[in-house]
Coordinates of N, CA and C in Angstrom, one line a residue:
M80 N 24.0 4.3 23.1 CA 22.5 4.5 23.1 C 21.6 3.5 24.0
S81 N 20.6 3.6 24.4 CA 19.7 2.8 25.4 C 19.3 1.9 24.3
L82 N 18.3 0.6 24.7 CA 17.6 -0.1 23.9 C 16.5 0.9 23.1
P83 N 16.0 0.7 22.2 CA 14.6 1.2 21.6 C 13.5 1.2 22.6
A84 N 12.8 2.3 22.5 CA 11.9 2.5 23.6 C 10.9 3.8 22.9
P85 N 9.8 3.8 23.6 CA 8.7 4.6 23.2 C 9.2 6.2 23.3
D86 N 10.2 6.4 24.0 CA 10.5 7.9 24.3 C 11.7 8.3 23.4
W87 N 12.1 7.5 22.7 CA 13.1 7.8 21.4 C 12.4 8.9 20.7
T88 N 13.4 9.8 20.3 CA 13.0 10.9 19.5 C 13.3 10.2 18.1
A89 N 12.8 11.3 16.8 CA 12.9 10.9 15.5 C 14.7 11.1 15.2
H90 N 15.4 11.8 16.2 CA 16.8 12.0 15.6 C 17.3 10.5 16.6
D91 N 16.8 10.3 17.7 CA 17.6 8.8 18.0 C 17.2 7.8 17.1
I92 N 16.1 7.7 16.6 CA 15.5 6.6 15.7 C 16.8 6.4 14.5
I93 N 16.6 7.7 14.1 CA 17.7 8.0 12.3 C 19.2 7.2 13.1
A94 N 19.4 8.2 14.1 CA 21.0 7.7 14.3 C 21.1 6.2 14.4
H95 N 20.3 5.5 15.1 CA 20.0 4.0 15.2 C 19.8 3.5 13.8
L96 N 19.3 4.0 13.0 CA 19.1 3.4 11.8 C 20.5 3.4 11.1
R97 N 21.1 4.7 11.0 CA 22.5 4.8 10.4 C 23.5 3.8 10.7
S98 N 23.3 3.5 12.2 CA 24.1 2.4 12.8 C 24.2 1.4 12.1
I99 N 22.9 0.7 11.8 CA 22.7 -0.8 11.3 C 22.5 -1.1 9.8
G100 N 22.5 0.4 9.4 CA 22.4 0.0 7.6 C 23.7 -0.5 7.1
T101 N 23.4 -1.1 6.1 CA 24.7 -1.6 5.2 C 24.3 -1.6 3.8
E102 N 25.6 -1.5 2.9 CA 25.6 -1.3 1.5 C 25.0 -2.7 0.9
E103 N 25.4 -3.6 1.5 CA 24.7 -4.9 1.2 C 23.1 -4.9 0.7
N104 N 22.5 -4.4 1.8 CA 21.4 -4.4 1.9 C 20.8 -3.3 0.8
R105 N 21.3 -2.1 0.4 CA 20.9 -1.2 -0.5 C 21.1 -1.9 -1.7
V106 N 22.1 -2.5 -2.2 CA 22.3 -3.3 -3.2 C 21.1 -4.3 -3.5
G107 N 20.5 -4.9 -2.5 CA 19.6 -5.8 -2.4 C 18.4 -5.1 -2.9
M108 N 18.0 -4.0 -2.3 CA 17.1 -3.3 -2.3 C 16.7 -3.0 -3.8
A109 N 17.8 -2.4 -4.5 CA 17.6 -1.8 -5.8 C 17.5 -3.1 -6.8
R110 N 17.6 -4.5 -6.6 CA 17.3 -5.5 -7.3 C 15.5 -5.6 -7.3
F111 N 15.2 -5.1 -6.6 CA 14.0 -5.1 -6.4 C 13.0 -4.0 -6.8
G112 N 13.8 -3.1 -7.4 CA 13.0 -1.8 -7.8 C 13.0 -0.9 -7.0
I113 N 13.6 -0.7 -5.8 CA 13.3 0.0 -4.7 C 14.1 1.3 -4.9
N114 N 13.8 2.7 -4.7 CA 14.6 3.8 -5.0 C 15.8 3.9 -3.8
T115 N 16.6 3.6 -4.1 CA 17.5 3.5 -2.8 C 18.3 5.1 -2.5
A116 N 17.8 6.0 -3.3 CA 18.7 7.1 -3.3 C 19.0 8.0 -1.7
S117 N 18.0 7.6 -1.0 CA 17.7 8.1 0.5 C 18.0 6.9 1.3
A118 N 18.4 6.0 0.9 CA 18.2 4.8 1.7 C 19.4 4.4 2.4
L119 N 19.3 3.9 3.9 CA 20.3 3.8 4.6 C 20.8 2.3 4.8
G120 N 20.0 1.3 4.1 CA 20.5 0.0 3.9 C 19.8 -0.9 5.2
V121 N 18.6 -0.6 5.7 CA 17.9 -1.5 6.5 C 16.6 -2.2 6.1
G122 N 16.6 -3.3 6.3 CA 15.7 -4.0 5.7 C 14.2 -3.9 6.7
N123 N 13.2 -4.6 6.0 CA 12.0 -4.4 7.0 C 11.9 -5.3 8.1
A124 N 12.9 -6.3 7.8 CA 12.8 -7.5 9.0 C 13.5 -6.8 10.3
D125 N 14.2 -5.6 10.1 CA 14.6 -5.1 11.3 C 13.7 -3.9 11.8
L126 N 13.3 -3.1 10.9 CA 12.2 -1.9 10.8 C 10.9 -2.3 11.5
R127 N 10.5 -3.4 11.5 CA 9.0 -4.0 11.9 C 9.1 -4.0 13.5
P128 N 10.1 -4.8 13.8 CA 10.2 -5.1 15.2 C 10.6 -3.9 16.0
L129 N 11.4 -2.9 15.2 CA 11.9 -1.7 16.0 C 10.8 -1.0 16.0
A130 N 9.6 -0.9 15.0 CA 8.4 -0.2 15.0 C 7.5 -0.4 16.5
R131 N 7.9 -2.0 16.7 CA 6.6 -2.2 17.8 C 7.4 -2.0 19.1
K132 N 8.7 -2.0 19.0 CA 9.0 -1.4 20.4 C 8.8 0.2 20.7
L133 N 9.0 1.0 19.5 CA 8.8 2.3 19.4 C 7.3 2.7 19.8
K134 N 6.4 2.4 19.6 CA 4.9 2.4 19.5 C 4.5 3.5 18.5
R135 N 3.2 4.0 18.8 CA 3.0 4.9 17.8 C 2.9 6.4 18.3
N136 N 3.7 7.3 17.7 CA 3.4 8.6 18.1 C 3.5 9.7 16.9
H137 N 2.3 10.3 16.8 CA 2.0 11.4 15.8 C 2.9 12.3 15.3
E138 N 3.2 13.1 16.5 CA 4.3 14.1 15.9 C 5.9 13.8 15.7
R139 N 6.0 12.7 16.1 CA 7.5 12.1 15.8 C 7.2 11.5 14.4
S140 N 6.2 10.8 13.9 CA 6.1 10.5 12.6 C 6.2 11.5 11.8
L141 N 5.6 12.7 12.1 CA 5.6 13.8 10.9 C 7.3 14.1 10.6
T142 N 8.0 13.9 12.0 CA 9.5 14.7 12.0 C 10.2 13.5 11.2
L143 N 10.1 12.2 11.2 CA 10.8 11.0 10.6 C 10.5 11.3 9.3
W144 N 9.2 11.5 8.7 CA 8.9 11.5 7.5 C 9.7 12.9 6.7
A145 N 9.9 14.0 7.6 CA 10.2 15.3 7.2 C 11.8 15.0 6.6
S146 N 12.7 13.9 7.3 CA 13.8 13.8 7.0 C 14.1 13.3 5.7
G147 N 13.2 12.5 5.1 CA 13.3 12.2 3.5 C 14.2 11.0 3.5
I148 N 14.5 10.1 4.5 CA 15.0 9.0 4.7 C 14.3 8.0 4.5
R149 N 14.7 6.9 3.5 CA 13.7 5.7 2.8 C 13.4 5.4 4.2
E150 N 14.5 4.7 5.4 CA 13.8 4.0 6.6 C 13.1 5.2 7.4
A151 N 13.4 6.2 7.5 CA 12.6 6.9 8.5 C 11.3 7.1 8.0
R152 N 11.2 7.1 6.8 CA 9.8 7.3 6.2 C 9.0 6.0 6.5
L153 N 9.7 5.2 6.4 CA 8.9 3.7 6.8 C 8.5 3.6 8.1
M154 N 9.3 4.0 8.9 CA 9.0 4.0 10.2 C 8.2 5.3 10.9
A155 N 7.9 6.0 9.7 CA 7.0 7.1 9.8 C 5.4 6.6 9.8
A156 N 5.4 5.5 8.9 CA 4.3 4.7 8.6 C 3.8 3.7 9.4
F157 N 5.3 3.1 10.0 CA 4.6 1.9 10.9 C 4.2 2.6 12.4
T158 N 4.8 3.9 12.7 CA 4.6 4.4 13.9 C 3.7 5.3 14.2
G159 N 3.1 5.7 12.7 CA 2.0 7.0 12.5 C 0.9 6.7 13.4
E160 N -0.2 7.5 13.6 CA -1.3 7.4 14.5 C -2.6 8.0 13.4
P161 N -3.1 6.9 12.8 CA -4.1 7.2 11.7 C -5.5 8.0 12.1
A162 N -5.5 7.8 13.5 CA -6.6 8.7 14.0 C -6.3 10.0 14.2
R163 N -4.9 10.4 14.0 CA -4.4 11.9 14.5 C -3.8 12.3 13.1
I164 N -3.5 11.6 12.3 CA -2.8 12.4 11.0 C -4.1 12.7 10.5
T165 N -3.9 14.1 9.5 CA -5.0 14.8 8.8 C -4.9 14.6 7.4
I166 N -5.8 15.0 6.7 CA -6.0 15.0 5.2 C -5.1 15.3 4.8
E167 N -4.7 16.5 5.1 CA -3.9 17.6 4.5 C -2.4 17.1 4.5
E168 N -2.2 16.5 6.0 CA -0.9 15.6 5.6 C -0.5 14.5 5.0
C169 N -1.8 13.6 4.7 CA -1.5 12.6 3.8 C -1.5 12.9 2.5
R170 N -2.2 14.0 2.4 CA -1.7 15.0 0.7 C -0.1 15.1 0.7
R171 N 0.2 15.6 1.7 CA 1.8 16.1 1.5 C 2.6 15.1 1.6
W172 N 2.3 14.1 2.2 CA 3.1 12.5 2.0 C 3.0 12.0 0.9
A173 N 1.7 11.9 0.0 CA 1.8 11.4 -1.4 C 2.6 12.2 -2.1
G174 N 2.4 13.5 -1.9 CA 3.2 14.3 -3.1 C 4.8 14.0 -3.0
D175 N 5.3 13.2 -1.8 CA 6.6 13.1 -1.7 C 7.0 11.6 -2.3
F176 N 6.1 11.0 -2.5 CA 6.1 9.7 -2.9 C 7.4 9.2 -4.3
D177 N 8.1 8.7 -4.0 CA 8.8 8.4 -5.2 C 9.5 7.0 -5.2
S178 N 8.6 5.8 -4.6 CA 9.1 4.6 -4.7 C 7.9 3.6 -4.2
W179 N 7.7 2.6 -5.1 CA 6.4 1.6 -4.8 C 6.4 1.5 -3.5
E180 N 7.5 0.8 -2.8 CA 7.8 0.2 -1.5 C 7.1 1.2 -0.3
V181 N 7.6 2.4 -0.5 CA 6.8 3.4 0.6 C 5.4 3.6 0.2
V182 N 5.0 3.8 -0.8 CA 3.8 3.6 -1.2 C 2.9 2.9 -0.7
D183 N 3.2 1.3 -0.8 CA 2.5 0.4 -0.3 C 2.6 0.5 1.2
T184 N 3.9 0.9 1.9 CA 3.6 0.5 3.6 C 2.8 1.8 4.3
V185 N 2.8 3.0 3.5 CA 2.1 4.2 3.9 C 0.7 3.9 3.3
S186 N 0.1 3.4 2.2 CA -1.0 3.3 2.0 C -1.6 2.4 3.4
D187 N -1.0 1.4 3.7 CA -1.6 0.5 5.1 C -2.0 1.6 5.9
L188 N -1.4 2.6 6.4 CA -1.9 3.5 7.4 C -2.9 4.1 6.9
F189 N -2.7 4.7 5.6 CA -3.9 5.5 5.4 C -5.2 5.0 5.3
V190 N -5.3 3.7 5.0 CA -6.7 2.9 5.0 C -7.2 3.0 6.5
D191 N -6.6 3.2 7.5 CA -7.3 3.0 8.8 C -7.4 4.7 9.3
T192 N -7.6 5.9 8.4 CA -7.9 6.7 8.8 C -9.5 6.7 8.4
P193 N -10.2 8.2 9.0 CA -11.6 8.2 8.8 C -11.8 8.5 7.4
F194 N -10.9 9.2 6.7 CA -11.3 9.6 5.5 C -10.8 9.0 4.2
W195 N -10.4 7.5 4.4 CA -9.5 6.6 3.4 C -10.5 6.7 2.2
R196 N -11.8 6.8 2.2 CA -12.6 6.7 1.0 C -12.4 7.9 0.4
A197 N -12.2 9.2 0.7 CA -12.3 10.7 -0.1 C -10.7 10.5 -0.6
L198 N -9.7 9.7 0.0 CA -8.2 9.7 -0.3 C -8.4 8.8 -1.7
I199 N -9.0 7.7 -1.8 CA -8.7 6.8 -2.7 C -9.4 7.8 -4.1
E200 N -10.9 8.2 -3.9 CA -11.3 8.9 -5.0 C -10.1 10.1 -5.5
E201 N -9.7 10.6 -4.5 CA -8.9 12.0 -5.0 C -7.6 11.2 -5.6
F202 N -7.1 10.7 -5.1 CA -5.6 10.0 -5.5 C -6.2 9.1 -6.8
A203 N -6.8 8.4 -7.3 CA -7.2 7.8 -8.5 C -7.3 8.7 -9.6
I204 N -7.9 10.0 -9.4 CA -7.5 10.7 -10.6 C -6.4 12.0 -10.8
D205 N -5.5 11.5 -9.9 CA -4.1 12.3 -9.8 C -3.4 11.7 -11.2
E206 N -2.6 12.3 -11.7 CA -2.1 11.9 -12.5 C -0.7 11.4 -12.6
R207 N -0.4 11.9 -11.2 CA 0.9 11.4 -10.7 C 1.3 10.1 -10.6
E208 N 2.0 9.3 -11.2 CA 2.1 7.8 -10.8 C 2.0 7.3 -9.8
F209 N 3.0 7.8 -8.6 CA 2.7 7.1 -7.7 C 1.6 7.7 -6.4
V210 N 1.2 8.7 -6.9 CA -0.1 9.2 -5.9 C -1.3 8.2 -6.6
R211 N -1.4 8.1 -8.2 CA -2.4 6.9 -8.5 C -2.2 5.9 -8.0
R212 N -1.2 5.3 -8.1 CA -0.7 3.8 -7.3 C -1.3 3.8 -5.8
T213 N -1.2 5.1 -5.3 CA -1.6 4.9 -3.8 C -3.1 4.6 -3.6
A214 N -3.9 5.3 -4.6 CA -5.2 4.7 -4.4 C -5.5 3.1 -4.6
F215 N -5.0 2.9 -5.4 CA -5.1 1.4 -5.7 C -4.5 0.4 -4.6
A216 N -3.5 0.9 -4.1 CA -2.7 0.1 -2.9 C -3.7 0.1 -1.8
M217 N -4.1 1.2 -1.4 CA -5.2 1.5 -0.4 C -6.4 0.5 -0.7
L218 N -7.1 0.8 -1.8 CA -8.1 -0.2 -2.0 C -7.7 -1.9 -1.9
A219 N -6.7 -2.0 -2.0 CA -6.4 -3.6 -2.0 C -5.9 -4.1 -0.5
W220 N -5.3 -3.1 0.3 CA -5.0 -3.0 1.8 C -6.4 -3.2 2.6
A221 N -7.4 -2.1 2.1 CA -8.8 -2.0 2.5 C -9.8 -3.3 2.4
A222 N -9.3 -3.9 1.3 CA -10.1 -5.1 1.1 C -9.8 -6.3 2.0
V223 N -8.5 -6.3 2.2 CA -7.6 -7.2 3.1 C -8.0 -7.0 4.7
H224 N -7.9 -5.8 5.1 CA -7.9 -5.4 6.6 C -9.4 -4.9 7.2
L225 N -10.0 -4.5 6.5 CA -11.4 -3.4 7.2 C -12.5 -4.8 6.8
K226 N -12.4 -5.7 8.0 CA -12.9 -6.7 7.8 C -14.4 -6.5 8.0
K227 N -14.7 -4.9 8.8 CA -16.6 -4.6 9.0 C -16.8 -3.9 8.1
E228 N -16.0 -3.5 6.8 CA -16.7 -2.9 6.0 C -17.6 -3.9 4.8
P229 N -18.8 -3.1 4.6 CA -19.5 -3.9 3.8 C -19.0 -4.2 2.4
D230 N -19.8 -5.4 1.8 CA -18.8 -5.8 0.8 C -19.3 -4.7 -0.5
I231 N -20.4 -4.1 -0.2 CA -21.0 -3.0 -1.3 C -20.1 -2.2 -1.6
T232 N -19.3 -1.6 -0.2 CA -18.4 -0.5 -0.6 C -17.3 -1.0 -1.5
F233 N -16.9 -2.3 -1.7 CA -15.7 -2.9 -2.8 C -16.5 -3.1 -4.0
L234 N -17.6 -3.5 -4.1 CA -18.4 -3.6 -5.4 C -18.5 -2.1 -6.1
S235 N -18.3 -1.2 -5.3 CA -18.5 0.0 -5.7 C -17.5 0.6 -6.6
Y236 N -16.5 -0.3 -5.9 CA -14.9 0.5 -6.6 C -14.6 -0.4 -8.0
L237 N -15.4 -1.5 -8.5 CA -14.7 -2.3 -9.5 C -15.1 -1.2 -10.9
P238 N -16.1 -0.4 -10.8 CA -16.0 0.7 -12.1 C -14.5 1.7 -11.9
L239 N -14.0 2.0 -10.7 CA -13.0 2.8 -10.9 C -11.5 1.8 -11.2
I240 N -11.8 0.6 -10.9 CA -10.7 -0.2 -11.4 C -10.5 -0.2 -13.0
E241 N -11.7 -0.4 -13.5 CA -11.9 -0.5 -14.8 C -11.4 0.6 -15.5
A242 N -11.8 1.9 -14.8 CA -11.5 3.3 -15.4 C -10.0 3.6 -15.5
H243 N -9.3 2.9 -14.9 CA -7.7 3.0 -14.7 C -6.9 1.7 -14.9
A244 N -7.6 0.8 -15.8 CA -7.0 -0.6 -16.2 C -6.3 -0.3 -17.4
R245 N -6.3 0.9 -17.9 CA -5.7 1.3 -19.2 C -4.2 2.0 -19.1
D246 N -4.2 2.3 -17.8 CA -2.8 3.4 -17.5 C -1.8 2.3 -17.5
E247 N -0.8 2.3 -18.6 CA 0.2 1.6 -18.6 C 1.2 1.6 -17.9
R248 N 1.2 2.5 -17.1 CA 2.8 2.9 -16.2 C 2.8 1.7 -15.1
N249 N 4.1 1.2 -15.1 CA 4.2 0.1 -14.4 C 3.6 0.0 -12.8
F250 N 4.0 1.1 -12.2 CA 3.5 0.8 -10.6 C 2.0 1.1 -10.7
V251 N 1.3 1.6 -11.6 CA 0.1 1.8 -11.6 C -0.7 0.4 -11.9
R252 N -0.6 -0.1 -13.1 CA -1.0 -1.0 -13.6 C -1.4 -2.4 -12.5
K253 N 0.3 -2.3 -12.0 CA 0.4 -3.7 -10.8 C -0.8 -3.6 -9.8
A254 N -0.7 -2.0 -9.2 CA -1.8 -1.8 -8.0 C -3.0 -1.7 -8.4
V255 N -3.5 -1.8 -9.8 CA -4.8 -2.0 -10.2 C -5.2 -3.3 -10.2
N256 N -4.1 -4.1 -10.9 CA -4.1 -5.4 -10.7 C -4.7 -6.3 -9.4
W257 N -3.5 -5.5 -8.4 CA -3.5 -5.9 -7.1 C -5.0 -5.8 -6.2
A258 N -5.8 -4.8 -6.8 CA -6.5 -4.1 -5.8 C -7.9 -5.3 -6.4
L259 N -7.8 -5.5 -7.6 CA -9.2 -6.3 -8.4 C -8.8 -7.6 -7.6
R260 N -7.8 -8.3 -7.4 CA -7.4 -9.6 -6.9 C -7.7 -9.6 -5.5
Q261 N -7.6 -8.6 -4.9 CA -7.9 -8.8 -3.4 C -9.7 -8.5 -3.2
I262 N -10.0 -7.7 -4.0 CA -11.6 -7.5 -4.1 C -12.0 -9.1 -4.0
G263 N -11.6 -9.4 -5.3 CA -12.5 -11.0 -5.8 C -12.1 -11.8 -4.6
K264 N -11.0 -11.6 -3.8 CA -10.9 -12.9 -3.1 C -11.2 -12.5 -1.5
R265 N -11.7 -11.4 -1.4 CA -12.7 -10.8 -0.1 C -13.7 -11.9 0.5
S266 N -14.9 -12.2 -0.6 CA -15.7 -12.9 -0.3 C -16.5 -13.4 -1.3
I267 N -17.2 -14.5 -1.3 CA -17.7 -15.2 -2.1 C -18.9 -14.0 -3.0
N268 N -19.3 -13.3 -2.2 CA -20.0 -12.1 -2.8 C -19.5 -11.3 -4.0
L269 N -18.3 -10.9 -3.7 CA -17.6 -10.3 -4.5 C -16.7 -10.8 -5.4
H270 N -16.5 -12.2 -5.2 CA -15.8 -13.1 -6.2 C -16.2 -13.1 -7.9
A271 N -17.6 -13.0 -7.7 CA -18.0 -13.2 -9.1 C -18.1 -12.0 -10.1
P272 N -18.7 -11.1 -9.5 CA -18.1 -9.7 -10.0 C -16.9 -9.4 -10.4
A273 N -16.0 -9.5 -9.7 CA -14.3 -9.2 -9.5 C -13.8 -10.1 -10.8
L274 N -14.5 -11.1 -11.1 CA -14.1 -12.3 -11.9 C -14.8 -11.7 -13.2
A275 N -15.6 -11.5 -13.5 CA -16.1 -11.0 -14.3 C -15.8 -10.1 -15.1
L276 N -15.3 -9.0 -14.1 CA -14.7 -7.5 -14.6 C -13.1 -8.3 -15.3
A277 N -12.8 -9.1 -14.6 CA -11.2 -9.5 -14.9 C -11.3 -10.1 -16.2
Q278 N -12.3 -10.9 -16.5 CA -12.8 -11.8 -17.7 C -12.8 -10.6 -18.8
R279 N -13.6 -9.4 -18.6 CA -13.8 -8.7 -19.5 C -12.7 -7.8 -20.0
L280 N -11.9 -7.5 -19.0 CA -10.7 -6.8 -19.4 C -9.6 -7.6 -19.8
A281 N -9.6 -9.0 -19.8 CA -8.8 -9.9 -20.4 C -9.1 -10.3 -21.9
A282 N -10.3 -9.4 -22.2 CA -10.8 -9.6 -23.7 C -10.4 -8.4 -24.3
S283 N -10.0 -7.5 -23.6 CA -9.5 -6.1 -24.2 C -8.6 -5.9 -24.9
P284 N -9.0 -4.8 -26.2 CA -7.9 -4.8 -27.2 C -7.0 -4.2 -26.8
D285 N -6.9 -3.5 -25.5 CA -5.8 -2.5 -24.9 C -5.0 -3.4 -24.2
K286 N -3.4 -3.8 -24.4 CA -2.8 -4.4 -23.8 C -2.4 -4.7 -22.2
T287 N -2.7 -3.3 -21.6 CA -2.6 -3.0 -20.2 C -3.8 -3.6 -19.5
A288 N -4.6 -3.1 -20.1 CA -6.2 -3.9 -19.7 C -6.0 -5.4 -19.6
R289 N -6.0 -5.8 -21.0 CA -5.8 -7.3 -20.7 C -4.9 -8.1 -20.0
W290 N -3.5 -7.6 -19.8 CA -2.5 -8.1 -19.0 C -3.3 -8.0 -17.1
I291 N -3.8 -6.8 -16.9 CA -4.3 -6.8 -15.8 C -5.7 -7.8 -15.4
G292 N -6.2 -7.9 -16.8 CA -7.6 -9.1 -16.4 C -6.8 -10.5 -16.5
K293 N -6.0 -10.9 -17.3 CA -5.5 -12.3 -17.5 C -4.9 -12.6 -16.2
N294 N -4.3 -11.6 -15.7 CA -3.7 -12.0 -14.4 C -4.6 -12.1 -13.2
A295 N -5.6 -11.4 -12.9 CA -6.6 -11.4 -12.2 C -7.4 -12.6 -12.5
V296 N -7.9 -13.2 -13.6 CA -8.5 -14.3 -13.8 C -7.7 -15.5 -13.2
K297 N -6.4 -15.3 -13.6 CA -5.6 -16.6 -13.2 C -5.7 -16.7 -11.7
E298 N -5.7 -16.0 -11.0 CA -5.9 -16.1 -9.5 C -6.9 -16.2 -8.9
L299 N -8.2 -15.7 -9.5 CA -9.3 -15.7 -8.8 C -9.9 -16.9 -9.4
S300 N -9.5 -18.1 -10.4 CA -9.8 -19.0 -10.7 C -9.3 -20.0 -10.4
D301 N -8.1 -19.6 -9.6 CA -7.2 -20.8 -9.1 C -7.8 -21.7 -8.2
A302 N -7.7 -23.3 -8.6 CA -8.1 -23.8 -7.8 C -8.4 -24.0 -6.0
K303 N -7.2 -23.2 -5.5 CA -6.7 -23.1 -4.4 C -7.8 -21.7 -3.7
T304 N -7.9 -20.6 -4.3 CA -8.9 -19.8 -4.2 C -10.2 -20.2 -3.9
L305 N -10.5 -20.8 -5.0 CA -11.9 -21.7 -5.1 C -12.4 -22.4 -4.0
E306 N -11.5 -23.0 -3.7 CA -11.2 -24.2 -2.5 C -11.5 -23.3 -1.2
R307 N -10.7 -22.2 -1.0 CA -11.0 -21.2 0.2 C -12.5 -21.1 0.3
F308 N -12.9 -20.5 -0.6 CA -14.3 -20.1 -0.7 C -15.6 -21.2 -0.1
A309 N -15.1 -22.2 -0.9 CA -15.9 -23.8 -0.9 C -16.1 -24.1 1.0
T310 N -14.8 -23.9 1.4 CA -14.4 -24.3 2.8 C -14.8 -23.0 3.9
R311 N -15.1 -21.9 3.8 CA -15.1 -20.7 4.5 C -16.8 -20.6 4.7
K312 N -16.6 -20.4 6.2 CA -18.0 -20.1 6.8 C -18.6 -19.1 6.2
I313 N -20.0 -19.3 6.0 CA -20.7 -18.1 5.8 C -21.6 -17.3 6.7

């Protein structure tokens, strides 16, 4: 087979992934709670450089996703085109989610779509664990990557975080916590209201909300976090 190139088909990519996957990698993934039922055993250290060589291709990403293979689905996320994927395709992908790792990778693609806010609102009220996780993973990525988005956008999401801070399911509570921490670290303007919410949750009688709050308070009150704000240019 030729070297990886943008003209590779989904079939070419999957054949290559099968050739480099290892059982050792599959075992290692399982230790991190990754669903390996469809995994070939290829780590992200190999997938990301491959994606850079292949470039983005919407139609190919849909075919990769349809394969159901873990690595192919990650490649679909890495090489998908956020300007071309439709909201219905995003919904279909979300319905297939069965692993936190795939959720978090695809969420990074979803936040670059023009309808990312609609997806967050929709996915947050969905009762499926991995779909709800998607809403908060998207919110966390948006806080990090969408530099031009005004702070008021993220301030408006704090009530959504509070509303779901009592969802005790592991993959939801961790994403809710992640979103709260990333919003609080985004800017000095967001730090105080995010910390105030974290402190309120930390005092909650609900154990899940309390865990989310205490964990966020710890990071948002950390000396290194505060030092970054002190030295950041306004």
